[in-house]
Coordinates of C-alpha atoms in Angstrom, one line a residue:
X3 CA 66.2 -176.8 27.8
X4 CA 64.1 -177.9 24.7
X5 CA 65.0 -178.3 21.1
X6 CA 62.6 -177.7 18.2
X7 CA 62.7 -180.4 15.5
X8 CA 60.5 -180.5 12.4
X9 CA 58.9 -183.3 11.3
X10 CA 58.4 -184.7 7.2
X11 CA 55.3 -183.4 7.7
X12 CA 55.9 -180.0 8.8
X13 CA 54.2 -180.3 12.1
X14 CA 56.5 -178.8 14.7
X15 CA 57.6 -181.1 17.8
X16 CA 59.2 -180.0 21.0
X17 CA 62.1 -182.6 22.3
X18 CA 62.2 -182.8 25.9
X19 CA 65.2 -184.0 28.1
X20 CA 64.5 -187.5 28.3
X21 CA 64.2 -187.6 25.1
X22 CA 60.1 -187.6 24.4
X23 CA 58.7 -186.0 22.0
X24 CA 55.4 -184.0 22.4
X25 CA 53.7 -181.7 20.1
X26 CA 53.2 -178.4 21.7
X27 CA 49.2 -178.3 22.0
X28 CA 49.2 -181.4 23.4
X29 CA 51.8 -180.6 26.2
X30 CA 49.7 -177.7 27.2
X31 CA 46.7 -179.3 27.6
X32 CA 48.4 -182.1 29.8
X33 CA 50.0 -179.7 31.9
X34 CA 46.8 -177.9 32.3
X35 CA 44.9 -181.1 33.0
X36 CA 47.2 -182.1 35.2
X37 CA 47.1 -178.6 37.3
X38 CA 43.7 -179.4 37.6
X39 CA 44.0 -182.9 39.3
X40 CA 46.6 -181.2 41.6
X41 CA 44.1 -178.9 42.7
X42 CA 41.4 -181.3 43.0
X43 CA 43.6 -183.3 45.2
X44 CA 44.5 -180.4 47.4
X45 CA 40.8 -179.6 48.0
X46 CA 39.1 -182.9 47.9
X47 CA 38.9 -183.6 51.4
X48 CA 39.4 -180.3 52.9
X49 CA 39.3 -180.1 57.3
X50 CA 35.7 -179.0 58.0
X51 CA 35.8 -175.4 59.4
X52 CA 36.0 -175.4 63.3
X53 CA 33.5 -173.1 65.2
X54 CA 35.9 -170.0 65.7
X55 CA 36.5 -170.1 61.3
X56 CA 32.6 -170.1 61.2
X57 CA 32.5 -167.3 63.5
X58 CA 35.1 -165.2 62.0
X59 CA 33.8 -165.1 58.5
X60 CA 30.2 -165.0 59.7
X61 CA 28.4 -168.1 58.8
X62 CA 25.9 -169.4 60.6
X63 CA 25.9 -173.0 62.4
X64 CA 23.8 -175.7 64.5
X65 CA 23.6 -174.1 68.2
X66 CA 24.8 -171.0 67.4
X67 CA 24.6 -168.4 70.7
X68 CA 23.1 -166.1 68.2
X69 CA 19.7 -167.9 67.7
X70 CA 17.5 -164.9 65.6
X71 CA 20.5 -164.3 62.9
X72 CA 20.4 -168.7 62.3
X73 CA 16.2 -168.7 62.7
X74 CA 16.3 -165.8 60.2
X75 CA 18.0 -167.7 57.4
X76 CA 16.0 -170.9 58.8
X77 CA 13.0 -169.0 57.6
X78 CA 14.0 -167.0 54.7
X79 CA 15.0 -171.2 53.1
X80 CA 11.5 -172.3 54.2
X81 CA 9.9 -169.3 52.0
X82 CA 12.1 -169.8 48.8
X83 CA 11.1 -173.2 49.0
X84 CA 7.4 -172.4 49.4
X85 CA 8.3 -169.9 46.6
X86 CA 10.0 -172.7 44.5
X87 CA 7.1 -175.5 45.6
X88 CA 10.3 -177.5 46.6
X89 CA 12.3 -177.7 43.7
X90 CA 15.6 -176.8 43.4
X91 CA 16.4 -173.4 42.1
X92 CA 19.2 -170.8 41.0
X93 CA 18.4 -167.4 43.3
X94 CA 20.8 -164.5 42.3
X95 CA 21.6 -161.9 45.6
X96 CA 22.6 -158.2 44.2
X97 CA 22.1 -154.7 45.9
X98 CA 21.2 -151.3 45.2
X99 CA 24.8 -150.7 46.3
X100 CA 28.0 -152.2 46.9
X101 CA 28.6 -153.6 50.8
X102 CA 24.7 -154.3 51.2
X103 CA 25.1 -157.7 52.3
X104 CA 24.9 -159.7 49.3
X105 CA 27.9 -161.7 49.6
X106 CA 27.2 -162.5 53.6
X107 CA 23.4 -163.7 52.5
X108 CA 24.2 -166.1 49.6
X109 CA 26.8 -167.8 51.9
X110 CA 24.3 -168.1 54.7
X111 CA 21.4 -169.3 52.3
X112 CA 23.7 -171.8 51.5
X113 CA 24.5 -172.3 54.7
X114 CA 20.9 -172.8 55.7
X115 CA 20.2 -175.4 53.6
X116 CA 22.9 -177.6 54.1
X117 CA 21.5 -178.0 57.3
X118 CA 19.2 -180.2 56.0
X119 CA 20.8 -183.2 55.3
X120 CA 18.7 -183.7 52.1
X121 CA 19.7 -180.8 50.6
X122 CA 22.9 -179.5 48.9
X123 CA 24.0 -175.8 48.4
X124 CA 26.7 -174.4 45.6
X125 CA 27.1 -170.9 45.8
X126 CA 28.9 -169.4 42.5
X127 CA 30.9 -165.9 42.7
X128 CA 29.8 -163.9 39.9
X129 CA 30.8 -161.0 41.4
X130 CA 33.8 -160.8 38.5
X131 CA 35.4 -157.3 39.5
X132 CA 35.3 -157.7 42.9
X133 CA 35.0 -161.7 44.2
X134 CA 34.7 -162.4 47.8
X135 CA 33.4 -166.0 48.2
X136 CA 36.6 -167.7 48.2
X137 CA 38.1 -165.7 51.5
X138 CA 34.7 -165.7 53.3
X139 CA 34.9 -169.6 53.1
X140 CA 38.3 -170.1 53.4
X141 CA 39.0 -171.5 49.8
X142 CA 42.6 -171.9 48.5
X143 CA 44.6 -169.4 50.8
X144 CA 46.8 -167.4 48.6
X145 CA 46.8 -170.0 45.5
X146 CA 44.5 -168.5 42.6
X147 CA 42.6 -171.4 41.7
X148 CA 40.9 -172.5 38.5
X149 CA 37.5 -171.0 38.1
X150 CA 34.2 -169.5 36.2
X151 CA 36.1 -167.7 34.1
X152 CA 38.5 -170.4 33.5
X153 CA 35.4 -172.7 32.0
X154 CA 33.4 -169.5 30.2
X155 CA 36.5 -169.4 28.3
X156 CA 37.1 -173.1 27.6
X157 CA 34.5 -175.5 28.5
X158 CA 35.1 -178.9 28.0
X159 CA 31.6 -179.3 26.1
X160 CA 33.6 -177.1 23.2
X161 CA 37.0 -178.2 23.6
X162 CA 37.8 -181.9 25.0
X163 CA 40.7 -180.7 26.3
X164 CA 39.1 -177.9 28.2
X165 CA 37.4 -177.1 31.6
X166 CA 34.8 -179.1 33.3
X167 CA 32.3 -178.2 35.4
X168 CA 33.7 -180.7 38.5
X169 CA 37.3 -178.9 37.7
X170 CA 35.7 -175.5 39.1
X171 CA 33.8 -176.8 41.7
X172 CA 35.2 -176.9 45.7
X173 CA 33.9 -177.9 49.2
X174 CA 34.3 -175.6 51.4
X175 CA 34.9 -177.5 55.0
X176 CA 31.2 -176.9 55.5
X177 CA 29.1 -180.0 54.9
X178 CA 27.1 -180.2 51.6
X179 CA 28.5 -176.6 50.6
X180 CA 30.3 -176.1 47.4
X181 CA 31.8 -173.4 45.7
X182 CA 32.6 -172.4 42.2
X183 CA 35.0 -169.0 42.7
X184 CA 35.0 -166.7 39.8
X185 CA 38.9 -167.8 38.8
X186 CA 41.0 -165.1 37.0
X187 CA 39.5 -162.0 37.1
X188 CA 38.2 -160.2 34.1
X189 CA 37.6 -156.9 33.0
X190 CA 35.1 -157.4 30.2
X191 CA 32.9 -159.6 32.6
X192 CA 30.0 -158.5 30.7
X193 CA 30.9 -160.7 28.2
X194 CA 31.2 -163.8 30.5
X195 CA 28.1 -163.5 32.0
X196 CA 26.1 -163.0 28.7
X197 CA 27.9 -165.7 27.2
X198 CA 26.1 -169.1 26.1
X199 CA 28.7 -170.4 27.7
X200 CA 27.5 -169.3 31.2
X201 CA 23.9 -170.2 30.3
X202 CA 25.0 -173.8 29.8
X203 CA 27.4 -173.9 33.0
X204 CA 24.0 -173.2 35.2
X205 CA 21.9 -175.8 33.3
X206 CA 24.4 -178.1 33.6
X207 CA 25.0 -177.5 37.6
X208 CA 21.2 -177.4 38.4
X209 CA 20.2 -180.3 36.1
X210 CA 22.5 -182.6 37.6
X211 CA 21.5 -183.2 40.9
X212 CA 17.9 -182.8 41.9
X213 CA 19.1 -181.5 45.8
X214 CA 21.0 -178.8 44.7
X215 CA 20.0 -175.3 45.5
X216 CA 22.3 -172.2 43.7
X217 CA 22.9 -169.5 45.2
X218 CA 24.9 -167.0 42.7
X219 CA 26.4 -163.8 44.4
X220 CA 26.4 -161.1 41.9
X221 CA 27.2 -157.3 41.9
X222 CA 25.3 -154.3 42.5
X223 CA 23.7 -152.6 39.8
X224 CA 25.3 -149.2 41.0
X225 CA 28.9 -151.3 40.2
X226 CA 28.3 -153.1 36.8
X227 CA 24.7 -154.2 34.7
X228 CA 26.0 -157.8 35.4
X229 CA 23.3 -158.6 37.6
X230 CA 20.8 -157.7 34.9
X231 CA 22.2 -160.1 32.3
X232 CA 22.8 -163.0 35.3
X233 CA 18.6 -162.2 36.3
X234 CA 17.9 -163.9 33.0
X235 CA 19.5 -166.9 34.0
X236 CA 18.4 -167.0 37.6
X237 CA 15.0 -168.4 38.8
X238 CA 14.3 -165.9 41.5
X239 CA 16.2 -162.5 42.6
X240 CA 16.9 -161.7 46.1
X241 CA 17.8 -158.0 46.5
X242 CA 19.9 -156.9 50.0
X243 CA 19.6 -153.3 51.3
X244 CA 21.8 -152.2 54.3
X245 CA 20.1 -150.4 56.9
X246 CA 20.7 -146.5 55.9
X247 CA 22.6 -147.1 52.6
X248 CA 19.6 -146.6 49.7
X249 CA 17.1 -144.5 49.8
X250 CA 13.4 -146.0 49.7
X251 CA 12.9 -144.4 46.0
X252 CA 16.7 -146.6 44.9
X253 CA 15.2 -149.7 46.3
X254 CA 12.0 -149.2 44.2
X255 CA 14.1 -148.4 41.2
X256 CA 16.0 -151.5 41.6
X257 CA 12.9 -153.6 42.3
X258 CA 11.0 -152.6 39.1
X259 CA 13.7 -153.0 37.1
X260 CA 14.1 -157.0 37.8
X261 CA 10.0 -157.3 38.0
X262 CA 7.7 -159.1 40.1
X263 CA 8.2 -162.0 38.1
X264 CA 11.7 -162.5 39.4
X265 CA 12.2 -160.3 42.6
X266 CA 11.0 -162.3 45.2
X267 CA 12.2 -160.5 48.0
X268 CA 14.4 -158.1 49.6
X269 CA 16.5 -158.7 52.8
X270 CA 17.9 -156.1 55.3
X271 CA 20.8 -156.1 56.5
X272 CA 23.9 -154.1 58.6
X273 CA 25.8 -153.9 55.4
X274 CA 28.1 -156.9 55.7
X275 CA 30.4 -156.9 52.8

């Protein structure tokens, strides 16, 4: 139990048990802070994922039994690199509709080019209404960690008492993998993604290591214009069709709306989730 004193000065302190006194604002922020150390140190050294985890949530490893589905993502990182003349990049993955494979083909982009051991990956959920990323890599179990969101609304560049961009970012048991999940889920997300805020979170994540390839998993334009706003951002769009799902006159809707200058390509899949 706390009691409320007021100072000469009329600023309001809070009296804990022990006797300390704290001004509210500044008790927050600790707390908050120091929520985000704990979950730092819960994920900072995470098991890597054993061979069955890799094959339950579908991402691809070295000496895989299934050779074409890991030579298929072997090749599709050797074109956006050609496309890219080796630097590193931000590559947004959206579909005509929703369960086209998006979600399954940003993690094993990533996945592709952590194989290379000079490369990093970072894939960031920006699927706000409906996030996936953090079960299909195994990333904080039932906790609801800090994320995207979290920073869009507070960044530490506006507030030093705010988010950084290492607080939102988590390994994922999966060498040279990271993950930025989207964090408490939004509504409005519109106004997240078209935020400077988010244009400044993928400058800052791109610019600081030369290695790192992004791969943001974003809606389908049949769910929310999201991916529109996020294409402005991105270097390259990868659009994913499943097999049966969109009709060849959808896929060419889709594809003029983002333009040749950004769609770089479109991948087919079964329509993994």
């Amino acid at each position: 139990m706390t009691e409320d004193t007021e100072t000469e000065g009329g600023m309001e302190e809070t009296a804990s048990p022990d006797g300390a006194i704290t001004e509210p604002g500044r008790s927050a922020n600790l707390e908050k802070r120091l929520m985000s150390a704990k979950q730092i140190a819960l994920m900072k050294e995470p098991l890597p994922q054993s061979i069955s985890q890799l094959k339950a949530r579908k991402i691809i490893y070295p000496g895989m039994k299934d050779r074409e589905v890991l030579d298929t993502f072997r090749r599709l990182r050797t074109k956006l690199l050609q496309i890219s003349n080796g630097e590193n990049f931000i590559a947004m993955l959206t579909s005509v509709a929703p369960g086209s494979g998006a979600s399954f083909s940003a993690t094993n982009l990533a996945a592709a080019f952590a194989l290379d051991d000079t490369k990093t990956a970072l894939v960031v959920d920006c699927n706000l209404r409906n996030p996936v990323q953090h079960k299909r890599f195994g990333v904080g179990g039932k906790r609801e960690f800090i994320g995207l969101t979290d920073y869009i609304e507070n960044p530490e560049t506006l507030d030093p008492e705010g988010w950084s961009v290492d607080d939102i970012i988590y390994p994922t048991g999966i060498r040279r993998v990271s993950l930025v999940p989207v964090g408490k889920r939004r509504e409005a997300s519109l106004e997240y993604v078209a935020s400077a805020h988010m244009e400044a979170f993928f400058s800052e994540v791109r610019d600081r290591y030369p290695d790192r390839f992004i791969f943001v998993d974003a809606p389908s334009l049949s769910e929310s214009p999201d991916a529109m706003v996020l294409a402005e951002i991105c270097d390259m769009v990868i659009l994913c069709v499943a097999y049966g799902k969109s009709t060849r006159s959808e896929i060419a809707q889709v594809a003029a709306e983002f333009g040749n200058d950004k769609l770089v390509g479109v991948i087919f899949t079964e329509g993994n989730p």
